[in-house]
Coordinates of C-alpha atoms and ligand atoms in Angstrom, one line a residue:
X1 CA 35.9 6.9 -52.3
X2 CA 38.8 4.7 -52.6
X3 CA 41.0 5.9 -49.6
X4 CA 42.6 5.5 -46.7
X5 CA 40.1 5.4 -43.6
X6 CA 40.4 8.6 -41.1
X7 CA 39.4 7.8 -37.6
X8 CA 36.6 10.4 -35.8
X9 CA 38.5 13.5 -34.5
X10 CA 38.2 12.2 -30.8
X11 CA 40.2 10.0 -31.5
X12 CA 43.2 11.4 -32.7
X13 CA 44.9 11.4 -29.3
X14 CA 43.1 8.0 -27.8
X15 CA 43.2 8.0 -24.5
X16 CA 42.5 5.7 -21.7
X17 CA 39.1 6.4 -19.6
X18 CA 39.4 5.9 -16.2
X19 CA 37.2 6.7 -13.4
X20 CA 34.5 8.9 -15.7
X21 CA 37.2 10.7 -17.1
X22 CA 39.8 10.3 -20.2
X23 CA 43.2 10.5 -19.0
X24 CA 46.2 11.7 -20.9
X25 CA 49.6 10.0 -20.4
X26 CA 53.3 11.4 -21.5
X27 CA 54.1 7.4 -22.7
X28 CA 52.4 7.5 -26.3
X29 CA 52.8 4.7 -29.1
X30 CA 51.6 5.2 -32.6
X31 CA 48.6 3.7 -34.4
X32 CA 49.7 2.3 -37.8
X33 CA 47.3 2.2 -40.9
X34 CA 47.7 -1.2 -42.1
X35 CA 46.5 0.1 -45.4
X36 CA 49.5 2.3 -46.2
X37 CA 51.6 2.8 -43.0
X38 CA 50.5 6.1 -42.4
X39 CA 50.7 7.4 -38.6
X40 CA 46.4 8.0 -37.8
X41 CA 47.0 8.3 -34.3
X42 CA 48.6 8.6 -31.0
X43 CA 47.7 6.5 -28.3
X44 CA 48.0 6.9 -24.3
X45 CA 49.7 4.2 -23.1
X46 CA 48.7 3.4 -19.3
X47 CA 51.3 2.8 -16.5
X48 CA 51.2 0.7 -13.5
X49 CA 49.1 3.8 -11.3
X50 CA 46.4 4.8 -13.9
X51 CA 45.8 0.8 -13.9
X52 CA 46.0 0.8 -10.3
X53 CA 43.6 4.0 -10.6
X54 CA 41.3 2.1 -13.0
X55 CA 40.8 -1.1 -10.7
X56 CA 40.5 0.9 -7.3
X57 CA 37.7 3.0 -9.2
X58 CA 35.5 -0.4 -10.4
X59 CA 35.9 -1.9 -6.7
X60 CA 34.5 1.8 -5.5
X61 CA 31.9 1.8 -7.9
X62 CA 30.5 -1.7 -7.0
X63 CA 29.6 0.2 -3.9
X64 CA 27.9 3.0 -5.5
X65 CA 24.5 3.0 -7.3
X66 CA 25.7 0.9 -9.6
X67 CA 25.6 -2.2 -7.2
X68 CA 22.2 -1.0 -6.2
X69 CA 20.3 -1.7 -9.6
X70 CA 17.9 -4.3 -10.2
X71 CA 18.8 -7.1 -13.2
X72 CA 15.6 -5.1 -15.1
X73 CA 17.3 -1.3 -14.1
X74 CA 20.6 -3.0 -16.0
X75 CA 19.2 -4.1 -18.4
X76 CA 17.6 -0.6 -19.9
X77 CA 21.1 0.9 -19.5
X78 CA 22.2 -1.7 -21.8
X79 CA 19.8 -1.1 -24.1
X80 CA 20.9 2.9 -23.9
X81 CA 24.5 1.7 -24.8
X82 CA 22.8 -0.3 -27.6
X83 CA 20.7 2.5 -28.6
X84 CA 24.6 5.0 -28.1
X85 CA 26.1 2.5 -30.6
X86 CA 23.7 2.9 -33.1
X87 CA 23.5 6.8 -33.1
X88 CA 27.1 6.8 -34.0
X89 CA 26.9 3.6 -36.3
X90 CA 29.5 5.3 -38.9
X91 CA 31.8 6.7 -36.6
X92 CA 32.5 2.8 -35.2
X93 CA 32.2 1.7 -38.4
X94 CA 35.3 4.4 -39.5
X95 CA 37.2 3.3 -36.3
X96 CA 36.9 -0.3 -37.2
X97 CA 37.9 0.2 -40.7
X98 CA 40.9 2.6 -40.0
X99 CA 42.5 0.7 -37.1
X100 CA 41.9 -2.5 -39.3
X101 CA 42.4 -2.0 -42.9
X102 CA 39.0 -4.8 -43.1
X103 CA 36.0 -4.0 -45.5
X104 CA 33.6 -1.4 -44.5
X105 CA 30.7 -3.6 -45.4
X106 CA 32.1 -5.8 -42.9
X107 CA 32.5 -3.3 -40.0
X108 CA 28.7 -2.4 -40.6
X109 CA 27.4 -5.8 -40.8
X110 CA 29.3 -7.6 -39.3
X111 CA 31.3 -5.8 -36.3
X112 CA 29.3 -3.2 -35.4
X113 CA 26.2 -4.7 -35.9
X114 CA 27.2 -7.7 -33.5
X115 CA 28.7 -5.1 -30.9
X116 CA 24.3 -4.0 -30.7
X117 CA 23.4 -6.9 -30.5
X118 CA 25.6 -8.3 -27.5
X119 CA 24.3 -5.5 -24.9
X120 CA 20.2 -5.9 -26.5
X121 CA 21.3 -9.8 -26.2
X122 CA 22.4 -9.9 -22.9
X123 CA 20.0 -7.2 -21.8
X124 CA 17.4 -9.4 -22.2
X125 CA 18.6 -12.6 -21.2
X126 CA 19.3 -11.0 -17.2
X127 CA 15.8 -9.9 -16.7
X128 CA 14.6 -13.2 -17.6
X129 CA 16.7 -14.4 -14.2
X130 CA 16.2 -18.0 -13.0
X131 CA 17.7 -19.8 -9.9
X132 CA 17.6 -23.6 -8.7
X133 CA 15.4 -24.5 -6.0
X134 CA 15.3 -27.9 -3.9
X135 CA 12.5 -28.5 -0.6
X136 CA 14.8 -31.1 1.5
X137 CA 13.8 -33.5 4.1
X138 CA 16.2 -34.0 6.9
X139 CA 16.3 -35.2 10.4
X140 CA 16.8 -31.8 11.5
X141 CA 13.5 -30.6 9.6
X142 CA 12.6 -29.3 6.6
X143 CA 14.7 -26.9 4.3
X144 CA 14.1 -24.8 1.2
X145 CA 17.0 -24.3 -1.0
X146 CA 17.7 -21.2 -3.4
X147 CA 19.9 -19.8 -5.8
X148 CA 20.5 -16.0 -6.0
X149 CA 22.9 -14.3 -8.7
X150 CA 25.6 -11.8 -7.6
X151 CA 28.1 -10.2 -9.7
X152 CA 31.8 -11.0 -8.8
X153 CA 33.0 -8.1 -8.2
X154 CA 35.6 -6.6 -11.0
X155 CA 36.3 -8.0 -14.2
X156 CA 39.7 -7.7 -16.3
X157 CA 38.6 -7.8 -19.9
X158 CA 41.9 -8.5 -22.2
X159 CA 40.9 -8.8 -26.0
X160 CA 42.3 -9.2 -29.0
X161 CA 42.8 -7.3 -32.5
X162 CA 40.6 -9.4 -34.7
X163 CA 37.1 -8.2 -34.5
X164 CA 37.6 -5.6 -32.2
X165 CA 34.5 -4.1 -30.7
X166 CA 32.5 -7.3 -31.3
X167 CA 35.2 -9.8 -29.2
X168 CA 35.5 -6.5 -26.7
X169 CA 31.1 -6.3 -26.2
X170 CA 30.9 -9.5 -26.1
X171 CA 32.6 -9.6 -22.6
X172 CA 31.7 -6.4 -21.2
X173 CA 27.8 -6.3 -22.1
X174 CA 27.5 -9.9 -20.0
X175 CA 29.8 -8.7 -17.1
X176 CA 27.8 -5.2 -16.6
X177 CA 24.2 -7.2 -16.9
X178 CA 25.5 -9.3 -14.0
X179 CA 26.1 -6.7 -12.5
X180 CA 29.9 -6.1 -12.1
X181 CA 32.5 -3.1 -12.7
X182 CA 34.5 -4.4 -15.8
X183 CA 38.4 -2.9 -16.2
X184 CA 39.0 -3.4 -20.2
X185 CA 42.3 -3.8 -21.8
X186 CA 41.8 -4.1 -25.6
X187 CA 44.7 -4.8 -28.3
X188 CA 47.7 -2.2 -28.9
X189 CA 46.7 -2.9 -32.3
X190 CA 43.2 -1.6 -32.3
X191 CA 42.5 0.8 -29.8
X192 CA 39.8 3.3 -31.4
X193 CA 36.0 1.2 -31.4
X194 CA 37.0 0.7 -27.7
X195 CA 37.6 4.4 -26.6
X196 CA 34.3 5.4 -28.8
X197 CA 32.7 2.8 -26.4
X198 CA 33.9 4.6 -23.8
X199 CA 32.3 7.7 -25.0
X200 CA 29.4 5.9 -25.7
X201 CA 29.2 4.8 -21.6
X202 CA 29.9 8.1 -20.6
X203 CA 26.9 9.9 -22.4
X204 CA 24.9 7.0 -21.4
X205 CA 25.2 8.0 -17.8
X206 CA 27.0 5.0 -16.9
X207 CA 28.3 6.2 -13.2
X208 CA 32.0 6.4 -12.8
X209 CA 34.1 3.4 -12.6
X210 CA 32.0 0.8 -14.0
X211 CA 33.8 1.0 -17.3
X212 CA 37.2 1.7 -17.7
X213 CA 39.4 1.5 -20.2
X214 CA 43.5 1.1 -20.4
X215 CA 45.9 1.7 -23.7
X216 CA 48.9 -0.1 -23.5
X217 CA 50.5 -3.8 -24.4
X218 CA 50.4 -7.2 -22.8
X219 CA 54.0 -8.2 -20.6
X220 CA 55.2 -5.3 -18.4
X221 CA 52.8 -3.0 -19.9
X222 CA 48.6 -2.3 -19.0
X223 CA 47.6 -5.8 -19.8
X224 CA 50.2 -7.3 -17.5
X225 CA 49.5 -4.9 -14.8
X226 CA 45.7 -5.6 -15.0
X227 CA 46.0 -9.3 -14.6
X228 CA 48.6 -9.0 -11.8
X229 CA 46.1 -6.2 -9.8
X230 CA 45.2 -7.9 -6.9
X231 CA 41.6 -6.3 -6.6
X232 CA 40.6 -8.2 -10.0
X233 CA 38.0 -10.7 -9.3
X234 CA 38.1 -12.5 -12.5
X235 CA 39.7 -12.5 -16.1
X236 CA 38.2 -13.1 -19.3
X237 CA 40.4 -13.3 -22.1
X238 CA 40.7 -14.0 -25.9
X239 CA 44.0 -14.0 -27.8
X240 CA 46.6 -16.8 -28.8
X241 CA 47.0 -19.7 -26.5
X242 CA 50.4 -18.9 -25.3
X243 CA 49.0 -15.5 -23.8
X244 CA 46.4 -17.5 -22.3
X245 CA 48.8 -19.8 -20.3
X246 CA 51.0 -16.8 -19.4
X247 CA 47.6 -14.8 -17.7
X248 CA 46.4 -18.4 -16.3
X249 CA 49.8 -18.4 -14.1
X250 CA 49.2 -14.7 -13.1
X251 CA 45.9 -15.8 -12.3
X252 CA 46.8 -18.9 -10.1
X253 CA 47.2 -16.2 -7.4
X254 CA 44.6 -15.6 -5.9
X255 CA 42.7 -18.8 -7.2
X256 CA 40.7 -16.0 -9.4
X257 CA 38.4 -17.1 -12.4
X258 CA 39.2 -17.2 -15.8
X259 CA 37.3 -17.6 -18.8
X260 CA 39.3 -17.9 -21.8
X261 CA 38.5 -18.7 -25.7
X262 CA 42.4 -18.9 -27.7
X263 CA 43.7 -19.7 -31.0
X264 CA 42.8 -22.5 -33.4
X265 CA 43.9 -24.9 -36.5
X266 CA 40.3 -25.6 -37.8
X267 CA 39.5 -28.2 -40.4
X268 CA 36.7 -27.8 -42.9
X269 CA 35.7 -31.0 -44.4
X270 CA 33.8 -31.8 -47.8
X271 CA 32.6 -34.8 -48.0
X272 CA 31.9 -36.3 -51.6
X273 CA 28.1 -36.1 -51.4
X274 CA 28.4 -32.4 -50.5
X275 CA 26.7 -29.7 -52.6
X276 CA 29.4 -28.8 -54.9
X277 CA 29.1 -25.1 -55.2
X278 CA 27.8 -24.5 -51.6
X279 CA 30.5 -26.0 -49.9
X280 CA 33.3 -24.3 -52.6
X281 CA 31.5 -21.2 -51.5
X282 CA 31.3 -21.9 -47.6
X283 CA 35.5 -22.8 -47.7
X284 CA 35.9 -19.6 -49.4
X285 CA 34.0 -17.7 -47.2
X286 CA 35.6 -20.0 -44.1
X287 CA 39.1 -19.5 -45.0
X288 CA 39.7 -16.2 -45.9
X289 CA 36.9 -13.8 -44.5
X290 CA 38.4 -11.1 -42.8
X291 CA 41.7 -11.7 -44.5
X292 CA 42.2 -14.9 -42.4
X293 CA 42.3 -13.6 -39.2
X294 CA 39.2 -15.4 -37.5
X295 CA 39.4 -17.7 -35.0
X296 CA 36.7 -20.0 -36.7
X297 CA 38.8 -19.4 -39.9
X298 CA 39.7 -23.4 -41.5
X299 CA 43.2 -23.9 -42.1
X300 CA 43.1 -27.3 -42.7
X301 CA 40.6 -28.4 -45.5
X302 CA 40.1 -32.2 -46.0
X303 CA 38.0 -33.0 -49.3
X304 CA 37.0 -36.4 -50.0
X305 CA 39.2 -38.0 -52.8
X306 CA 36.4 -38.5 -55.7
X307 CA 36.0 -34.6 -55.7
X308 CA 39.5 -33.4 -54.5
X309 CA 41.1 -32.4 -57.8
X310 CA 37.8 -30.8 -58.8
X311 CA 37.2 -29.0 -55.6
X312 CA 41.1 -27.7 -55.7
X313 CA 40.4 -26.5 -58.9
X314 CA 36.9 -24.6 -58.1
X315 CA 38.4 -23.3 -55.1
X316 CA 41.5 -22.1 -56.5
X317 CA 39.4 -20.3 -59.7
X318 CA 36.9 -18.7 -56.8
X319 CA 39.9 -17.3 -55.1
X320 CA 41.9 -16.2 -57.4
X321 CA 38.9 -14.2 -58.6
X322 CA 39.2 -12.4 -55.4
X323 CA 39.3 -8.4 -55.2
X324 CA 42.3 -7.0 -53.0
X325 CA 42.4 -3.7 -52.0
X326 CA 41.0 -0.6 -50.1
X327 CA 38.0 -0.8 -47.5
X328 CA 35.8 1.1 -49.6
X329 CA 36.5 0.3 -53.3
X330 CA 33.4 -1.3 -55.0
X331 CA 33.6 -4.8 -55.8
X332 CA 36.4 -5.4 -53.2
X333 CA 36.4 -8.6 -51.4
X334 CA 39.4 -9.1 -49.0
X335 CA 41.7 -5.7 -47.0
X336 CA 44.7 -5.9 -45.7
X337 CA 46.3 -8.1 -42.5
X338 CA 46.4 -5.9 -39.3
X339 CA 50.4 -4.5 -39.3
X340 CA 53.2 -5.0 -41.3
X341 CA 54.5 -7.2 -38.4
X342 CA 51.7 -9.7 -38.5
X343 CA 52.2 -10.1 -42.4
X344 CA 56.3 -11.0 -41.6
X345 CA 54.3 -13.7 -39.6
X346 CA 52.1 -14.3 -42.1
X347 CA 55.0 -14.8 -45.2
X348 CA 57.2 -16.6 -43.0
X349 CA 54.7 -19.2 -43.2
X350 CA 54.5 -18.8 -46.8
X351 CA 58.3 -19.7 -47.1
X352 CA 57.6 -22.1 -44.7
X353 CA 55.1 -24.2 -46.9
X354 CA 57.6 -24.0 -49.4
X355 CA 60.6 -25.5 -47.2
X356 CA 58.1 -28.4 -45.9
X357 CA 57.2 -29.2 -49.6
X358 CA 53.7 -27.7 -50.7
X359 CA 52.5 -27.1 -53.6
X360 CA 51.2 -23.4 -54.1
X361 CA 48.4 -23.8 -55.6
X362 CA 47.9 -19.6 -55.8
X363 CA 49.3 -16.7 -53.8
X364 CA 51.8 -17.7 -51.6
X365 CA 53.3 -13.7 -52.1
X366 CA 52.4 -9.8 -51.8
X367 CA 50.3 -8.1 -54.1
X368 CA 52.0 -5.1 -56.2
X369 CA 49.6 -1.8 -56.5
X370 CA 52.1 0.1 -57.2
X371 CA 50.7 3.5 -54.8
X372 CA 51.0 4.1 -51.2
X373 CA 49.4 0.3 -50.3
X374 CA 52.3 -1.2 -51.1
X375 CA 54.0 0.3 -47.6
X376 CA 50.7 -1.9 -46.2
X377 CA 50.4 -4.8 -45.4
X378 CA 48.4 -7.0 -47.8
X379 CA 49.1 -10.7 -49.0
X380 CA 47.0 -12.7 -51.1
X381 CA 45.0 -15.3 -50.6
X382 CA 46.5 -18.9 -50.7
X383 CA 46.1 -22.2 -51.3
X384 CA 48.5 -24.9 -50.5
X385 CA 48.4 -29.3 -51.2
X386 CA 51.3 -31.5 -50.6
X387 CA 51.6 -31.4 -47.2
X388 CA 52.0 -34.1 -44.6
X389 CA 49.3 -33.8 -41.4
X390 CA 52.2 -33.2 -39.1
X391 CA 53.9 -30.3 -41.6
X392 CA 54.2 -27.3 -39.1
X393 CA 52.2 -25.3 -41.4
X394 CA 49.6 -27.8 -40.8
X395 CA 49.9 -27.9 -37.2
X396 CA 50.6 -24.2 -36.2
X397 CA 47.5 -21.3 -36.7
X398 CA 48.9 -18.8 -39.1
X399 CA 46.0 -16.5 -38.7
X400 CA 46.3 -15.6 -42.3
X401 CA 44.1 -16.2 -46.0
X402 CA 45.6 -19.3 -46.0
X403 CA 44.6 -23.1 -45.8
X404 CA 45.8 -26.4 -46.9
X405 CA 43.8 -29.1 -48.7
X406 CA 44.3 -32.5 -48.5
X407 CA 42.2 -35.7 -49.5
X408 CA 41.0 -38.2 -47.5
X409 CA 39.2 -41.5 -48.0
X410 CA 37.1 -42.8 -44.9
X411 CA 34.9 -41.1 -42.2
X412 CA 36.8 -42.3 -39.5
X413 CA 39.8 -41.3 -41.0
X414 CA 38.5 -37.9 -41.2
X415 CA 37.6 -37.7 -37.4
X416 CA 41.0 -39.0 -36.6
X417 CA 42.9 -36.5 -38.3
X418 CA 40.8 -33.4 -37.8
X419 CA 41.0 -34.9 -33.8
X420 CA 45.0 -34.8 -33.9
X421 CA 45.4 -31.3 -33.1
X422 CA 46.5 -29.4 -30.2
X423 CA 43.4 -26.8 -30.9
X424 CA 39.9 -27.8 -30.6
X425 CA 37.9 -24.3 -31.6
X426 CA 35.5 -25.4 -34.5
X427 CA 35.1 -27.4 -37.6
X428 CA 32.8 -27.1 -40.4
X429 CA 31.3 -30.5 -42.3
X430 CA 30.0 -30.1 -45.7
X431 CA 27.3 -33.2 -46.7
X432 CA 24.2 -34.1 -47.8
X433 CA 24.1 -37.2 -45.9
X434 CA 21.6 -36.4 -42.4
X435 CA 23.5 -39.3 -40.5
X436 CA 26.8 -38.7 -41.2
X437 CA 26.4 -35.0 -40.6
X438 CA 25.4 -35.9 -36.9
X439 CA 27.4 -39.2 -36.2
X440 CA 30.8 -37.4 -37.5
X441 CA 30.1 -34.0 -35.9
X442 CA 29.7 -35.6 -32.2
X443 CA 33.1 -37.2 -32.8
X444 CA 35.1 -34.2 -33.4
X445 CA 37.0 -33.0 -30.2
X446 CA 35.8 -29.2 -31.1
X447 CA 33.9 -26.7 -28.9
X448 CA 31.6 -25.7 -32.1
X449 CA 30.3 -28.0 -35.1
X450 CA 28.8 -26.2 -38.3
X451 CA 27.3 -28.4 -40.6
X452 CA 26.3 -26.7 -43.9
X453 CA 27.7 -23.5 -43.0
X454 CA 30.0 -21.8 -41.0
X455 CA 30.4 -18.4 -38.8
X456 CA 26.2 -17.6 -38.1
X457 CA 25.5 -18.0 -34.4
X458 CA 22.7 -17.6 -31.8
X459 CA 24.3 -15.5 -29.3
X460 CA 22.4 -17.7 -26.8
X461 CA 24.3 -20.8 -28.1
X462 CA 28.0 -22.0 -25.6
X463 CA 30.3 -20.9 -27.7
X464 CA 34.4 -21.4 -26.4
X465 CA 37.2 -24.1 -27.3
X466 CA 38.8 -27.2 -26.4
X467 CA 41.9 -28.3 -25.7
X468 CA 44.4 -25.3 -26.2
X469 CA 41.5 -23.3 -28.0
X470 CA 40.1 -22.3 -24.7
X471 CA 38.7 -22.6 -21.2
X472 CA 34.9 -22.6 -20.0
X473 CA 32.1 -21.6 -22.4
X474 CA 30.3 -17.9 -23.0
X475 CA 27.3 -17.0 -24.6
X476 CA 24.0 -17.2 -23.2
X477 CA 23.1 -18.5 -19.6
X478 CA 26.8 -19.6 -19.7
X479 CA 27.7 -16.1 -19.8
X480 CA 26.0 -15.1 -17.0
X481 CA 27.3 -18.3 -15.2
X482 CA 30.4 -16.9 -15.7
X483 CA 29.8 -13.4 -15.0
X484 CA 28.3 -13.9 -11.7
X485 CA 28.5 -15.7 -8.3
X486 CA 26.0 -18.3 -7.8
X487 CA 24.8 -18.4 -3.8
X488 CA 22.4 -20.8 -2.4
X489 CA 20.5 -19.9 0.5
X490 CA 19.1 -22.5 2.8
X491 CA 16.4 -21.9 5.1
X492 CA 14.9 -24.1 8.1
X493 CA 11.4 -24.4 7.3
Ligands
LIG1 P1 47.4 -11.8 -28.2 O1 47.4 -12.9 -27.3 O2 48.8 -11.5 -28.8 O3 46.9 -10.5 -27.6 C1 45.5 -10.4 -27.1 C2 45.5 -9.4 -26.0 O4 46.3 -9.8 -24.9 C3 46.0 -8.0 -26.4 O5 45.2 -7.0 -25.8 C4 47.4 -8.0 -25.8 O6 47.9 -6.7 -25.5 C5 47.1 -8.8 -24.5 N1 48.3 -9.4 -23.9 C6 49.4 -10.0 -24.5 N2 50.2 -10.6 -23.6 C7 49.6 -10.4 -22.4 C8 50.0 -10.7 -21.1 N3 51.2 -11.4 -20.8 N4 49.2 -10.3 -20.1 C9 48.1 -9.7 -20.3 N5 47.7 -9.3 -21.5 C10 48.4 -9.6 -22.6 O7 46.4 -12.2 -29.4 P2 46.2 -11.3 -30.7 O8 47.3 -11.5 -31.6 O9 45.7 -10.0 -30.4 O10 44.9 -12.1 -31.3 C11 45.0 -13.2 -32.2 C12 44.7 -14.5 -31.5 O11 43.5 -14.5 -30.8 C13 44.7 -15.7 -32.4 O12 45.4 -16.8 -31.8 C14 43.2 -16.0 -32.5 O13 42.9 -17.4 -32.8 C15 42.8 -15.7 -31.1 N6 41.3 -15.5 -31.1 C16 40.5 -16.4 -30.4 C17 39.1 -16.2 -30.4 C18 38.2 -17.2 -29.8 O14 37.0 -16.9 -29.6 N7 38.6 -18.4 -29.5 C19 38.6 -15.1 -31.0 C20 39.4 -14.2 -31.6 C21 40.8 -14.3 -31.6

């Protein structure tokens, strides 16, 4: 098949799900195929009382068996999710694909196949528990110290377009093992592997309130209204930085907890005693997988200057060997952008480049099909040179199958200008050399280092940014640091 993606039939009208029960609203906004335009479905937007509705419900729930599981009890309702997921593997995989325009073999090996593992992950790592304890000797007598878990409370869970259910589970499977009632708010753009999730809950058992869902945008719409609701305990977030300063001010009131993980400008760098083909591959791979739009995804390419005309050269035959075109068609390595308004974003960069001086070295434009993907939103993958370090299209994340390459000469030059950024997500260093792969790697101001390879992760690793990239770490114990309140109890002995 070489088609458009239809979403499942549920999901035709996607509606918000909201105290154990989907809700339909009058407010509706259309989903878009960013494939060919095409209308695939309506969506319920929720207003300021259904969000209202939604928090009131998790605080309620807290009380309700819910709060009375044990960490173990939790954890085999997360593996029931798991186990929900994987019964209707295709149908997440369709809603992916459809609301995305991304590859299917990407939704099932990638994004729904992560979206498992984060609740069997997470289910497992809360039984294993684990406190602090300290025996004291004071004047008073002796104490015993101890450290109990409790879950905050509610959660607002705000996420973003880019992977979808996998950036959405990897919030709420943490936040239910510890415990808490999450409120979920995921992107205008991609609301359909969310409300199967919420089906998925519900024929789980999961009892009202614990999950619930909203539709809607960010300012003056559900995600706004979410982050302003007093009876939210704590906010975790990913998106672009600017968002992330705009819910950090909301979230000032209240002194309430965020944990955020935002944009980036990554740098991939290739030193000269790389392996060749590996590291073409891994730049290919690390620039324009999922069309660009990672937050991992390198940018800002530095090559060592013995092997930069080559490596521009391999790298610009590899891509422009790339396959555009529909999810399913054999053979086909990059979809399409997420809307037609993101690829506006995405070319005005393009002119951008142009304006500040690059060199395109390919794409820089819009592939012609000539059928109904023309009213999508595709652009090929590109390569720029020529630009200064400071060139806004060096500075700023475009989110798109883009990156720059530029040579460079020293190591400590390379640290230095991969350091002068704003962001401070990840980096990816591509060398033979075991010392320099360590001694340059602890010098970059990034909250992730891949050395030989880029994107695979243990989901038990820290994983968040630095600098504008993000706030606090998730994954593993940090997770559940996170996701829970930490107590110490102290008892005269
Ligand atoms: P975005 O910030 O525009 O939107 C993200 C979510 O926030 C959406 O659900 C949106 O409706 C909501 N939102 C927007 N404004 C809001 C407000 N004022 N209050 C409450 N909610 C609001 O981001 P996006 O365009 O969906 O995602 C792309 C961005 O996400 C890129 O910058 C990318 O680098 C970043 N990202 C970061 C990570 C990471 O782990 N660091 C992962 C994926 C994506």
């Amino acid at each position: 098949m070489q088609s458009t993606p239809t979403l499942p039939a549920s999901l035709r009208t996607t509606m918000p799900y909201v105290d154990g029960a989907f809700v339909a609203t009058a407010k509706r906004f259309a989903n878009t195929s960013p494939i060919d335009g095409s209308r695939i479905a309506e969506v319920c937007e929720a207003d300021a009382p259904l969000v209202d509705r939604a928090v009131r419900a998790a605080r309620a729930a807290l009380d309700g068996p819910w709060g009375a599981l044990s960490p173990a009890e939790r954890a085999q309702v997360l593996h029931r999710i798991a186990d929900g997921i994987e019964a209707r593997f295709e149908d997440f995989v369709a809603a992916e694909v459809a609301d995305t325009g991304r590859l299917v073999e990407q939704a099932r090996s990638l994004d729904v196949a992560r979206g498992i593992a984060n609740f069997r992950t997470f289910a497992d790592l809360v039984k294993v528990g684990g406190g602090e304890t300290f025996e004291s000797r004071t004047p008073a007598g002796d104490l015993l110290n101890y450290t109990v878990r409790k879950p905050h409370g509610v959660i607002g869970i705000i996420s973003p377009w880019n992977l979808p259910l996998l950036l959405l589970t990897w919030k709420v499977a943490p936040a239910l093992a510890c415990g808490n009632c999450v409120v979920v708010k995921p992107s205008e753009e991609t609301p359909s592997s969310a409300t199967l999730l919420a089906e998925v809950m519900h024929d789980a058992g999961l009892p009202p309130g614990v999950f619930n869902l909203l539709h809607g945008f960010g300012p003056g719409s559900a995600g706004e209204f979410l982050t302003r609701h007093p009876m939210v305990d704590a906010i975790t977030f990913t998106g672009e930085s600017r968002t992330g300063e705009a819910i950090m001010k909301v979230a000032a009131e209240g002194v309430r907890e965020v944990s955020f993980e935002l944009g980036g400008k990554n740098a991939a760098v290739v030193f000269a005693d790389a392996d060749f083909d590996a590291a073409v591959e891994g730049v290919l791979r690390s620039s324009f997988t999922n069309s660009g739009q990672v937050c991992l995804c390198s940018e800002r390419v530095f090559v060592q200057r013995p092997i930069f005309e080559r490596f521009v050269a391999a790298l610009r035959q590899r891509t422009e060997a790339l396959r555009i075109g529909y999810p399913d068609e054999p053979g086909v390595h990059m979809g399409s952008l997420i809307s037609q308004s993101h690829r506006q974003k995405v070319l005005s960069y393009f002119a951008l480049a142009v304006e500040e001086g690059a060199t395109v070295v390919t794409g820089g434009r819009v592939p012609h099909f000539g059928d109904a993907r023309d009213n999508g939103a595709f652009v090929l993958p590109t390569i720029w040179t020529g630009l200064p370090d400071d060139a806004r299209c060096n500075v700023e994340e475009v989110f798109g199958p883009v990156c720059h390459i530029a040579p460079f000469d020293s190591d400590d030059e390379v640290v230095r200008r991969v350091n002068d950024s704003k962001y401070g997500l990840a980096a990816a260093l591509w060398t033979t050399n075991l010392k320099r792969a360590h001694t340059v790697s602890r010098r970059l101001h990034v909250g992730i280092v891949w050395i030989n390879t880029w994107f695979t992760r243990d989901l038990r690793t820290p994983f968040g940014g630095a600098r504008l990239s993000g706030l606090g770490r998730e994954g593993g114990r940090h997770s559940l640091d996170f996701y829970s309140e930490i107590s110490n109890i102290c008892i005269q002995l």
